[in-house]
Coordinates of C-alpha atoms and ligand atoms in Angstrom, one line a residue:
M1 CA 168.6 166.2 62.7
I2 CA 170.4 168.0 65.5
S3 CA 173.6 166.2 64.8
A4 CA 175.6 164.2 62.1
A5 CA 174.9 161.7 59.4
A6 CA 172.5 158.7 59.2
D7 CA 173.3 155.4 60.7
T8 CA 171.5 152.0 60.6
Q9 CA 170.9 149.2 63.1
E10 CA 172.7 146.8 60.9
E11 CA 176.2 147.7 62.0
H12 CA 177.5 144.2 61.8
F13 CA 177.1 143.7 58.1
S14 CA 177.7 145.8 55.0
Q15 CA 174.6 146.7 53.1
P16 CA 174.5 146.6 49.3
V17 CA 174.1 150.1 48.0
G18 CA 170.6 151.2 47.2
E19 CA 168.9 148.6 49.4
P20 CA 166.5 149.6 52.2
T21 CA 168.5 149.8 55.4
S22 CA 165.7 150.1 58.0
L23 CA 162.0 150.0 58.5
T24 CA 161.9 153.7 57.7
D25 CA 162.5 152.9 54.1
L26 CA 159.4 150.7 53.8
P27 CA 156.2 152.1 52.5
K28 CA 153.9 152.9 55.4
T29 CA 150.2 153.5 55.1
V30 CA 148.9 156.6 56.8
R31 CA 145.5 155.7 58.1
P32 CA 142.7 158.2 57.7
V33 CA 141.7 159.5 61.1
R34 CA 138.3 158.1 62.0
S35 CA 136.1 160.6 63.7
N36 CA 136.1 159.7 67.4
P37 CA 134.4 162.0 69.9
N38 CA 136.5 160.3 72.6
R39 CA 139.8 161.1 70.9
K40 CA 142.5 161.2 73.6
K41 CA 146.0 162.4 73.8
V42 CA 148.3 159.5 74.7
L43 CA 152.0 159.6 75.6
F44 CA 153.6 156.3 74.7
V45 CA 156.8 155.8 76.7
T46 CA 159.3 153.3 75.4
S47 CA 163.0 152.6 75.1
E48 CA 162.9 151.3 71.5
L49 CA 161.2 152.3 68.3
A50 CA 162.0 150.1 65.2
D51 CA 162.2 153.1 62.8
L52 CA 165.2 154.3 64.9
V53 CA 166.5 151.7 67.3
K54 CA 165.5 148.1 68.0
T55 CA 166.8 145.1 69.8
G56 CA 163.7 143.0 69.8
G57 CA 159.9 143.0 69.6
L58 CA 159.4 146.0 71.8
G59 CA 160.8 148.2 69.0
D60 CA 158.4 146.7 66.5
V61 CA 155.4 147.2 68.8
S62 CA 156.4 150.8 69.7
A63 CA 156.6 151.6 66.0
A64 CA 153.4 149.8 65.0
L65 CA 150.9 150.3 67.8
P66 CA 150.9 154.1 67.9
R67 CA 150.4 154.2 64.1
A68 CA 147.6 151.7 64.3
M69 CA 146.0 153.7 67.1
A70 CA 146.3 157.0 65.3
Q71 CA 143.0 156.5 63.6
L72 CA 141.3 156.8 67.0
H73 CA 143.7 158.6 69.3
D74 CA 146.5 161.1 69.2
V75 CA 149.4 158.9 70.3
R76 CA 152.9 160.4 70.5
V77 CA 156.0 158.6 71.5
L78 CA 158.7 159.6 74.1
I79 CA 162.1 157.9 73.6
P80 CA 165.6 158.7 74.8
G81 CA 167.9 160.5 72.4
Y82 CA 170.4 157.7 71.7
P83 CA 172.9 158.4 68.8
Q84 CA 170.7 156.2 66.6
V85 CA 167.8 158.6 67.2
L86 CA 169.7 161.8 66.9
D87 CA 171.6 160.7 63.8
S88 CA 168.6 159.5 61.9
D89 CA 167.8 161.8 59.0
N90 CA 164.7 163.3 60.7
P91 CA 165.1 166.9 61.9
I92 CA 164.6 167.4 65.6
H93 CA 163.4 170.8 67.0
I94 CA 164.1 171.6 70.6
I95 CA 160.7 172.5 72.1
G96 CA 161.1 172.2 75.9
E97 CA 163.4 171.9 78.8
L98 CA 163.0 169.9 82.1
G99 CA 164.8 170.5 85.3
G100 CA 166.8 167.9 87.2
H101 CA 165.6 166.0 90.3
A102 CA 167.7 164.2 92.9
A103 CA 170.6 162.8 90.8
L104 CA 168.6 162.9 87.5
P105 CA 170.1 165.6 85.3
P106 CA 168.1 168.3 83.5
C107 CA 167.4 167.6 79.9
K108 CA 165.7 168.9 76.8
I109 CA 162.8 167.7 74.8
G110 CA 163.1 167.6 71.0
R111 CA 160.3 167.0 68.6
M112 CA 160.8 164.8 65.6
D113 CA 158.0 164.3 63.0
L114 CA 158.4 161.1 61.1
K115 CA 157.5 161.1 57.4
D116 CA 154.1 159.5 58.0
G117 CA 153.2 162.0 60.7
L118 CA 154.1 160.0 63.8
V119 CA 155.2 162.5 66.4
I120 CA 158.2 161.5 68.5
Y121 CA 159.4 163.4 71.6
V122 CA 163.1 162.9 72.0
L123 CA 164.6 163.1 75.5
I124 CA 167.9 164.9 74.9
C125 CA 170.5 164.3 77.7
P126 CA 174.0 163.7 76.2
E127 CA 175.6 162.4 79.4
L128 CA 173.0 159.7 79.7
Y129 CA 172.1 158.6 76.2
E130 CA 174.7 159.6 73.7
R131 CA 176.8 156.4 73.8
E132 CA 177.8 153.8 71.3
G133 CA 175.9 150.6 71.8
T134 CA 172.4 149.4 72.3
P135 CA 169.8 151.2 74.4
Y136 CA 170.8 149.1 77.3
G137 CA 174.5 148.5 77.1
A138 CA 177.8 148.6 75.3
N139 CA 178.3 146.5 72.1
N140 CA 180.0 143.8 74.2
G141 CA 176.5 142.9 75.7
R142 CA 177.2 144.4 79.2
D143 CA 174.5 146.7 80.6
W144 CA 175.4 150.3 81.4
P145 CA 176.0 150.6 85.1
D146 CA 173.9 153.7 85.4
N147 CA 170.8 152.3 83.7
H148 CA 168.7 153.1 86.8
I149 CA 169.5 156.8 86.3
R150 CA 169.1 156.7 82.5
F151 CA 165.6 155.1 82.7
A152 CA 164.5 156.9 85.8
R153 CA 165.1 160.0 83.8
L154 CA 162.9 158.6 81.0
G155 CA 160.1 157.9 83.6
L156 CA 160.5 161.3 85.2
A157 CA 160.4 163.1 81.8
A158 CA 157.0 161.3 81.1
A159 CA 155.7 162.5 84.5
D160 CA 157.0 166.0 83.8
I161 CA 155.2 166.1 80.4
A162 CA 152.0 164.8 82.0
A163 CA 152.3 167.6 84.6
N164 CA 152.8 170.1 81.8
L165 CA 156.2 171.1 83.2
A166 CA 157.8 170.7 79.8
Q167 CA 155.6 173.4 78.3
I168 CA 155.5 171.7 75.0
H169 CA 151.9 172.7 74.3
W170 CA 150.6 169.1 74.4
C171 CA 149.6 167.4 77.6
P172 CA 148.5 163.8 77.6
D173 CA 145.2 162.5 78.8
L174 CA 146.8 159.2 79.5
V175 CA 150.4 157.8 79.7
H176 CA 151.1 154.4 78.3
A177 CA 154.4 153.0 79.6
H178 CA 156.2 149.9 78.4
D179 CA 158.4 147.4 80.3
W180 CA 160.8 148.2 83.1
P181 CA 162.7 151.1 81.3
A182 CA 159.4 153.1 81.5
G183 CA 158.3 151.6 84.8
L184 CA 159.0 154.8 86.8
A185 CA 156.7 156.9 84.7
P186 CA 153.5 155.7 86.5
A187 CA 155.4 155.8 89.8
Y188 CA 156.6 159.4 89.7
M189 CA 153.1 160.4 88.5
H190 CA 151.5 158.6 91.4
W191 CA 153.9 160.0 94.0
R192 CA 153.2 163.5 92.7
G193 CA 149.5 163.0 93.0
S194 CA 148.8 163.2 89.3
R195 CA 145.3 162.5 88.2
T196 CA 146.3 161.5 84.7
P197 CA 145.6 157.7 84.3
T198 CA 148.4 155.4 83.3
L199 CA 148.6 152.1 81.5
F200 CA 151.6 149.8 81.9
T201 CA 152.3 147.0 79.4
I202 CA 154.5 144.1 80.3
H203 CA 156.4 142.8 77.3
N204 CA 158.7 140.6 79.3
L205 CA 158.3 139.9 83.0
A206 CA 161.8 138.5 83.4
Y207 CA 163.5 141.8 82.7
Q208 CA 162.8 143.7 85.9
G209 CA 165.2 146.6 86.0
V210 CA 166.4 145.9 89.5
A211 CA 168.5 148.5 91.5
S212 CA 169.9 148.6 95.0
L213 CA 167.9 150.3 97.8
A214 CA 170.9 152.6 98.2
S215 CA 169.8 154.2 94.9
C216 CA 166.7 155.7 96.5
P217 CA 168.1 159.1 97.2
E218 CA 169.6 159.4 93.7
L219 CA 166.3 158.5 92.1
G220 CA 164.2 160.6 94.5
I221 CA 162.1 157.6 95.6
P222 CA 160.0 158.2 98.6
E223 CA 160.3 155.9 101.6
H224 CA 156.7 154.8 101.5
A225 CA 157.4 153.2 98.1
L226 CA 159.7 150.6 99.8
Q227 CA 156.9 148.2 100.7
Q228 CA 155.4 145.1 99.2
E229 CA 152.6 147.0 97.6
G230 CA 155.1 149.5 96.2
M231 CA 158.3 148.9 94.2
E232 CA 160.2 146.9 96.8
F233 CA 161.2 143.5 95.5
Y234 CA 163.2 141.1 97.7
G235 CA 165.2 143.9 99.3
K236 CA 165.7 145.8 96.1
L237 CA 164.0 148.3 93.9
S238 CA 162.2 147.0 90.8
F239 CA 161.3 149.4 88.0
L240 CA 159.0 146.8 86.6
K241 CA 157.1 146.4 89.8
A242 CA 156.9 150.1 90.1
G243 CA 155.2 150.2 86.7
M244 CA 152.7 147.5 87.8
A245 CA 152.1 148.9 91.3
Y246 CA 151.4 152.5 90.4
S247 CA 149.6 152.2 87.1
S248 CA 145.9 152.4 86.7
H249 CA 145.8 149.2 84.7
I250 CA 148.3 146.5 83.5
T251 CA 148.3 144.7 80.2
T252 CA 150.6 142.1 78.7
V253 CA 150.9 141.0 75.1
S254 CA 148.9 137.8 74.8
A255 CA 146.0 136.2 76.7
T256 CA 148.0 133.0 77.5
Y257 CA 150.9 135.0 79.0
A258 CA 148.5 137.0 81.0
R259 CA 147.4 133.8 82.6
E260 CA 150.8 132.2 82.8
I261 CA 152.4 135.1 84.8
T262 CA 150.0 134.5 87.6
T263 CA 151.6 131.1 88.2
P264 CA 154.8 130.3 90.0
E265 CA 156.4 128.8 86.9
F266 CA 156.2 132.0 84.8
G267 CA 155.6 134.6 87.5
C268 CA 159.3 135.5 88.2
G269 CA 158.4 135.9 91.9
L270 CA 155.5 138.3 91.1
D271 CA 152.8 135.7 90.5
G272 CA 151.0 136.5 93.8
F273 CA 151.1 140.2 93.1
L274 CA 149.8 139.6 89.6
S275 CA 147.1 137.2 90.7
S276 CA 145.7 139.8 92.9
K277 CA 145.8 142.3 90.1
T278 CA 143.9 139.8 87.9
Q279 CA 141.3 139.3 90.6
Q280 CA 140.8 143.0 90.8
G281 CA 140.3 143.2 87.0
L282 CA 143.5 145.2 86.7
L283 CA 145.5 142.9 84.4
S284 CA 144.5 141.8 80.9
G285 CA 146.1 140.4 77.8
I286 CA 146.0 142.1 74.4
P287 CA 147.8 140.3 71.6
N288 CA 150.4 142.1 69.4
G289 CA 149.9 142.2 65.7
I290 CA 152.3 142.7 62.8
D291 CA 152.4 145.7 60.5
E292 CA 151.7 146.0 56.8
S293 CA 155.4 145.9 55.7
W294 CA 155.2 142.1 56.3
E295 CA 154.0 141.3 52.8
S296 CA 156.0 138.8 50.8
S297 CA 154.9 140.0 47.4
T298 CA 156.1 143.6 47.9
D299 CA 158.8 143.5 50.6
P300 CA 161.7 145.5 49.0
H301 CA 164.2 143.6 51.3
L302 CA 163.6 140.3 49.5
T303 CA 165.7 139.3 46.6
H304 CA 162.7 137.5 45.1
P305 CA 159.3 138.8 46.4
F306 CA 156.7 136.1 46.0
N307 CA 152.9 135.5 46.3
I308 CA 151.1 132.7 48.1
G309 CA 151.4 129.7 45.9
D310 CA 154.5 130.8 44.1
W311 CA 156.7 128.1 45.7
E312 CA 159.4 128.5 43.0
G313 CA 159.7 132.1 44.1
K314 CA 160.1 131.0 47.7
A315 CA 162.7 128.5 46.6
L316 CA 164.8 131.3 45.1
N317 CA 164.8 133.0 48.5
A318 CA 165.9 129.7 50.0
A319 CA 168.8 129.6 47.5
H320 CA 169.8 133.1 48.5
V321 CA 169.8 132.3 52.2
R322 CA 171.8 129.1 51.7
N323 CA 174.4 131.1 49.8
L324 CA 174.4 133.9 52.4
F325 CA 175.1 131.4 55.2
G326 CA 177.6 129.2 53.3
L327 CA 175.2 126.2 53.3
H328 CA 175.5 123.4 50.7
D329 CA 172.9 123.1 47.9
S330 CA 170.2 120.8 49.2
T331 CA 166.7 119.6 48.6
G332 CA 166.1 119.1 52.3
P333 CA 164.3 121.5 54.6
L334 CA 165.9 124.8 55.6
F335 CA 165.3 125.8 59.2
A336 CA 165.8 129.4 60.4
V337 CA 166.6 130.9 63.8
V338 CA 166.1 134.7 64.1
S339 CA 166.5 135.5 67.7
R340 CA 168.0 137.4 70.6
L341 CA 170.6 134.9 71.9
V342 CA 169.3 134.6 75.5
Y343 CA 168.2 131.8 77.8
Q344 CA 164.5 132.7 77.2
K345 CA 164.8 131.6 73.6
G346 CA 166.0 128.0 74.3
L347 CA 169.0 128.1 71.9
D348 CA 170.6 125.3 74.0
L349 CA 167.7 123.1 73.0
T350 CA 168.2 123.9 69.4
E351 CA 171.9 123.1 69.9
A352 CA 170.9 119.8 71.3
V353 CA 168.6 118.8 68.4
T354 CA 171.0 120.0 65.6
N355 CA 172.5 116.6 65.1
F356 CA 169.0 115.1 64.7
I357 CA 168.1 117.9 62.1
V358 CA 171.3 117.5 60.1
E359 CA 171.1 113.6 60.1
S360 CA 167.6 113.9 58.9
G361 CA 168.7 116.0 55.9
G362 CA 168.0 119.5 57.3
Q363 CA 170.1 122.6 57.4
I364 CA 169.9 125.6 59.8
A365 CA 170.6 129.3 59.2
I366 CA 171.0 131.2 62.5
I367 CA 171.1 135.0 63.0
G368 CA 171.3 136.4 66.5
R369 CA 172.9 138.7 69.0
G370 CA 172.9 138.5 72.7
E371 CA 174.8 137.0 75.6
P372 CA 178.4 136.4 74.9
E373 CA 178.3 132.7 76.0
E374 CA 175.3 132.0 73.7
E375 CA 177.0 133.8 70.8
Q376 CA 180.0 131.6 71.3
A377 CA 177.9 128.4 71.5
M378 CA 176.3 129.3 68.1
R379 CA 179.6 130.0 66.5
A380 CA 180.8 126.6 67.7
L381 CA 177.7 124.9 66.3
A382 CA 178.5 126.3 62.8
L383 CA 182.1 124.9 63.1
R384 CA 180.7 121.4 64.1
F385 CA 178.4 121.3 61.1
P386 CA 180.1 123.1 58.2
G387 CA 177.8 123.4 55.2
H388 CA 174.8 122.3 57.2
V389 CA 174.6 125.1 59.9
G390 CA 175.4 128.7 59.1
V391 CA 175.6 131.4 61.8
R392 CA 175.8 135.2 61.7
I393 CA 176.3 137.0 64.9
G394 CA 174.7 140.4 64.6
F395 CA 171.4 142.2 64.0
N396 CA 170.3 142.7 60.5
E397 CA 166.7 143.4 59.5
T398 CA 167.3 142.6 55.8
D399 CA 168.8 139.2 56.5
A400 CA 166.1 138.4 59.0
R401 CA 163.3 139.2 56.4
R402 CA 165.2 137.1 53.8
M403 CA 165.5 134.2 56.2
F404 CA 161.7 134.2 57.0
A405 CA 161.1 134.2 53.2
G406 CA 163.7 131.6 52.4
S407 CA 163.2 129.1 55.2
D408 CA 160.8 126.2 55.4
F409 CA 160.6 126.2 59.2
L410 CA 161.4 128.7 62.0
L411 CA 162.8 127.2 65.2
M412 CA 161.4 128.9 68.3
P413 CA 161.7 126.6 71.3
S414 CA 161.2 129.5 73.8
R415 CA 161.0 128.7 77.5
Y416 CA 158.4 131.4 77.8
E417 CA 157.2 133.9 75.1
P418 CA 155.0 136.8 76.1
C419 CA 153.8 137.2 72.5
G420 CA 156.6 136.7 70.0
L421 CA 156.6 138.4 66.6
S422 CA 159.1 136.2 64.7
Q423 CA 156.6 133.3 64.5
M424 CA 154.0 135.6 63.0
Y425 CA 156.5 137.1 60.5
A426 CA 157.6 133.6 59.6
Q427 CA 154.1 132.4 58.9
R428 CA 153.4 135.5 56.8
F429 CA 156.4 134.6 54.7
G430 CA 155.5 130.9 54.4
S431 CA 157.9 129.5 57.0
L432 CA 156.2 127.2 59.5
P433 CA 157.2 127.7 63.1
V434 CA 158.3 124.7 65.2
A435 CA 157.7 126.3 68.6
R436 CA 157.0 125.6 72.3
N437 CA 153.4 125.6 73.3
T438 CA 153.6 128.7 75.6
G439 CA 152.5 132.3 75.8
G440 CA 151.8 134.1 72.4
L441 CA 153.2 131.1 70.5
A442 CA 150.3 129.0 71.8
D443 CA 147.9 131.8 70.7
T444 CA 149.3 132.4 67.2
I445 CA 150.3 129.0 65.9
E446 CA 147.7 126.4 65.0
D447 CA 149.3 123.1 65.7
G448 CA 149.5 120.9 62.5
V449 CA 147.8 123.7 60.5
T450 CA 150.1 126.7 60.5
G451 CA 153.1 125.2 62.4
F452 CA 154.1 122.6 65.0
L453 CA 153.8 123.1 68.8
F454 CA 155.5 121.0 71.5
D455 CA 154.7 121.1 75.2
E456 CA 157.8 120.5 77.2
S457 CA 161.1 122.3 77.3
T458 CA 162.9 119.0 76.6
I459 CA 164.8 117.5 73.7
E460 CA 162.3 114.7 73.4
S461 CA 159.3 117.0 73.1
Y462 CA 161.2 119.2 70.6
E463 CA 162.3 116.3 68.5
A464 CA 158.8 114.9 68.3
A465 CA 157.6 118.2 66.8
L466 CA 160.6 118.2 64.4
R467 CA 159.8 114.7 63.3
R468 CA 156.3 115.9 62.4
A469 CA 157.8 118.8 60.5
F470 CA 160.1 116.5 58.5
K471 CA 157.1 114.2 57.7
V472 CA 155.1 117.2 56.3
F473 CA 158.1 118.3 54.3
A474 CA 158.1 114.9 52.6
F475 CA 154.6 115.6 51.2
P476 CA 154.7 118.8 49.1
G477 CA 150.9 118.9 48.8
L478 CA 150.6 119.0 52.6
L479 CA 153.5 121.3 53.1
N480 CA 152.1 123.8 50.6
A481 CA 148.6 123.6 52.1
M482 CA 150.1 124.5 55.5
R483 CA 152.1 127.3 54.0
C484 CA 148.9 128.7 52.4
R485 CA 147.1 128.6 55.8
A486 CA 150.1 130.2 57.6
M487 CA 150.5 133.0 55.0
A488 CA 146.8 133.8 55.2
A489 CA 146.6 133.9 59.0
P490 CA 145.0 137.2 60.0
F491 CA 147.8 138.8 62.0
N492 CA 147.4 142.5 62.1
W493 CA 147.0 145.3 64.6
C494 CA 143.2 145.6 64.1
Q495 CA 142.4 143.1 66.8
A496 CA 144.6 145.1 69.3
V497 CA 143.3 148.6 68.3
E498 CA 139.8 148.2 69.7
P499 CA 140.8 146.7 73.1
Y500 CA 143.5 149.3 73.6
A501 CA 141.2 152.1 72.5
E502 CA 138.5 151.0 74.8
L503 CA 140.9 150.7 77.7
Y504 CA 142.3 154.2 77.1
E505 CA 138.7 155.6 77.0
Q506 CA 137.7 153.7 80.2
L507 CA 140.8 154.7 82.1
V508 CA 140.4 158.4 81.2
A509 CA 136.7 158.4 82.0
K510 CA 137.4 156.7 85.4
A511 CA 140.1 159.2 86.2
L512 CA 137.6 162.0 85.5
G513 CA 135.1 160.3 87.7
K514 CA 132.7 159.6 84.8
S515 CA 130.7 156.4 84.7
V516 CA 132.5 153.7 82.6
K517 CA 130.5 151.6 80.2
Ligands
LIG1 P1 161.8 139.4 71.5 O1 161.1 140.7 71.5 O2 161.7 138.6 72.7 O3 163.2 139.4 71.0 P2 159.9 138.9 69.3 O4 159.8 137.7 68.4 O5 158.7 139.5 69.8 O6 161.0 138.5 70.4 O7 160.6 140.0 68.4 C1 161.9 139.9 67.9 C2 162.1 140.9 66.8 O8 163.5 141.1 66.6 C3 161.6 140.4 65.5 O9 161.3 141.5 64.7 C4 162.8 139.6 64.9 O10 162.7 139.5 63.5 C5 163.9 140.6 65.3 N1 165.2 140.0 65.5 C6 165.7 139.3 66.5 N2 167.0 139.0 66.3 C7 167.3 139.6 65.2 C8 168.6 139.6 64.5 N3 169.7 139.1 64.9 N4 168.6 140.4 63.3 C9 167.4 140.9 62.9 N5 166.3 140.9 63.5 C10 166.2 140.2 64.6
LIG2 C1 159.2 141.0 74.4 C2 158.8 139.5 74.4 C3 158.2 139.1 73.1 C4 157.2 140.1 72.6 C5 157.8 141.5 72.5 C6 156.9 142.6 72.1 O1 160.5 141.2 74.0 O2 159.9 138.6 74.7 O3 157.5 137.8 73.3 O4 156.7 139.7 71.4 O5 158.3 141.8 73.8 O6 155.7 142.7 72.9

C-alpha cells in the first residue's frame, strides 16, 4: 500500500461484516508452472482488473487470463493507479520512473504482488488517475474530459516498458493490449520502430475512444498516422483503430463476434477494415472462459451454497434474492438481470416484455449501473410493478453472485455481445439464460438445452423465447434436466490458454524472423 485504507467496488451497498467483499477474498488456485521452453514475458495492458477495479467483463478477463496463462508464460499486468488500486491492501513498491512526452506527464511505476503471485505494474500519476469514480468517469456516469490523455499515458507507459526505458529489470517479449484504453500501446511502439510484437484484443468494438484531431500535438501523434490505414476515423482519432492498425495481430472474444464485426450490422464503421484483416489472417476469435471461483457449492458469497441436483438449496437462494429485492413470496419463476445499463444490453426490450413476464406469473430482480436515463427507466419499472420487479442501482459482486444462484432465468437480450460472461456465470449457478442469438451468447448457450436463444432484437422474438422458458418452468423434470446441463457446461479458461499461448509464441517467433509452425 502506498496510501490509505482498503476500499471495495461495492460502494452503493453496505456489506455485512465478515463477508467477502471482492474477488480477492475468494480462494484462488495457483497453477503449477508447466515447463515450457518457449516461455515468454508478456505485458498485459488493461484499464480494469477485477481484484482491484471492475466495471464489466474486461475486469474479469484481465484477472483470469494472466493467471490461466501463468502455467505457460510469465504474464504481468499494467494498470493505472486509480484510488481503488492504490488503496487495496497490497503493498506497492516504486520500481521505476518514466519521463513525460508531449502533454503526457511523467509518472512512476509501482510493483504490486498479489497474494497468488500475479505481478501488477501500477502506473502512478496522481493528476491523471487519483480521482473518485470509475476508471472512465465520475460517479454520475460522465466520462472524464481528459480520457485521451489518461489512456494515452497508459499506452505510452507500455511502450516505454517494452523499450526498457522504465528500467524495471523486466522487459516483455510481447505486449498484449486490451480495448481502446490500451489502443495506443501498439501505436507508440510501432511509431518508435519497436520490434517487440503486439497483440490487440477487442472486447467491445462499439467503444472506440475517439478524440479530436486537435489532440494530436498533446498526444505526440505523428502526422502519417492520420490516414485510413492508421488511426484516423471519420475525421477523428480512434484509439481502438490505433490498436487494430498497429498491432501484429488482433483477437476478439468469441468466434461468432469475430465474424460479425466484419459485417456492416456489427462493424461500427470498421467492417471493411476488419474484413481485410481477416483476409490477411490477422483477426481471430478466442472465447473467454470463467474462473474457478464460479462454483456454486463453495462460493462464500452465497447464503446457501448448493450442488447440482440440490434444488431445495437453490430455492433458499431464490428466497434470499426475493427478500433482498422486496419481491412477494411466489412459486413462479424468478428472472434476473445483472448488467451494465447501456443500449448494448437491450434493457428497453426487457422493459417492454415485463408486463408479459409479470402477467405470466414471473418476477424480475435487476441490478445494474450505467447511463443515467437507463437507470431512471429501471427505477420506474420497479415502481410500476411493486412486489414483482425489484431494482438496485449499483455495482455489487456479492448480490450479483446471489442473483445468479437464486434466479431461474437470466435475461440477456443484448443487441450485440462480443462474448458475455454473465450468461456463463448464470449457467454455472443453474440459472438458464434467455438471450439474443448473437456473438458469444450464440457460442455459449445451447438453445433448448442450457438456455433459450432468440434471433431478432424485437419484442415478438424475445417473448417467443420467454414463452418457451415459462413452458419448461412448468415441468420441473425438464427444468432440472436443463439446469444440470447448464451447470455442467465446460466453461473454463483451458480452451483459451492454448490458442493464446500459440499466438504469443508465433508472434514472437515471427518478430525474431524465425519460421513459424
Ligand atoms: P460486459 O463486459 O459487456 O459488461 P459481461 O457479461 O462480459 O458484460 O461481464 C459483465 C460482468 O460484470 C459480469 O461479471 C457481471 O456479473 C458483472 N456485472 C455487471 N453489472 C453488475 C452489477 N451491477 N453488479 C455486479 N456485477 C455486475
Ligand atoms: C466486453 C463485452 C463482453 C465481454 C467482455 C469481456 O465488455 O461487452 O461481451 O464478455 O468485454 O471480454
